[in-house]
Amino acid sequence: MSNAKRDIIIGLMFISGIAGFISGEFIFSNVFFASAAIYTNMFLNRRATNG
């Protein structure tokens, strides 16, 4: 997956989390925030180990 697609997916998850938080859907908001954080962390760890 290219960097642009990855950034778009992470951005959409983050924006969905904000929208869920504002609308009161705290469970969905937490799921979107957590998935964005985990996905970003996996990408950064993979890049650090591969050089």
Short mmCIF file of C-alpha atoms in Angstrom, two decimals:
data_model
loop_
_atom_site.label_atom_id
_atom_site.label_comp_id
_atom_site.label_asym_id
_atom_site.label_seq_id
_atom_site.Cartn_x
_atom_site.Cartn_y
_atom_site.Cartn_z
CA MET A 1 0.00 0.00 0.00
CA SER A 2 1.39 3.39 -0.90
CA ASN A 3 2.03 6.09 1.67
CA ALA A 4 -0.80 8.26 0.33
CA LYS A 5 -3.37 5.45 0.70
CA ARG A 6 -2.09 4.62 4.17
CA ASP A 7 -2.30 8.26 5.24
CA ILE A 8 -5.84 8.56 3.87
CA ILE A 9 -6.99 5.45 5.73
CA ILE A 10 -5.45 6.60 9.03
CA GLY A 11 -6.89 10.09 8.53
CA LEU A 12 -10.37 8.72 7.86
CA MET A 13 -10.21 6.55 10.98
CA PHE A 14 -9.13 9.56 13.04
CA ILE A 15 -11.85 11.83 11.60
CA SER A 16 -14.44 9.09 12.15
CA GLY A 17 -13.29 8.88 15.77
CA ILE A 18 -13.72 12.62 16.22
CA ALA A 19 -17.18 12.53 14.61
CA GLY A 20 -18.17 9.61 16.82
CA PHE A 21 -16.96 11.43 19.92
CA ILE A 22 -18.90 14.57 19.04
CA SER A 23 -22.10 12.62 18.32
CA GLY A 24 -21.88 10.71 21.60
CA GLU A 25 -20.93 7.30 20.17
CA PHE A 26 -18.06 6.81 22.58
CA ILE A 27 -17.59 3.08 21.95
CA PHE A 28 -17.23 3.58 18.19
CA SER A 29 -15.04 6.60 18.79
CA ASN A 30 -12.68 4.56 20.95
CA VAL A 31 -12.56 1.76 18.38
CA PHE A 32 -11.63 4.18 15.58
CA PHE A 33 -9.00 5.97 17.68
CA ALA A 34 -7.49 2.67 18.83
CA SER A 35 -7.41 1.21 15.33
CA ALA A 36 -5.72 4.34 13.97
CA ALA A 37 -3.13 4.23 16.78
CA ILE A 38 -2.43 0.51 16.37
CA TYR A 39 -2.19 0.75 12.59
CA THR A 40 0.20 3.72 12.80
CA ASN A 41 2.30 1.95 15.43
CA MET A 42 2.53 -1.20 13.29
CA PHE A 43 3.65 0.84 10.30
CA LEU A 44 6.29 2.74 12.28
CA ASN A 45 7.66 -0.45 13.86
CA ARG A 46 7.85 -2.18 10.49
CA ARG A 47 9.73 0.79 9.00
CA ALA A 48 12.14 0.90 11.97
CA THR A 49 13.02 -2.80 11.74
CA ASN A 50 13.45 -2.78 7.96
CA GLY A 51 15.62 0.31 7.96
#
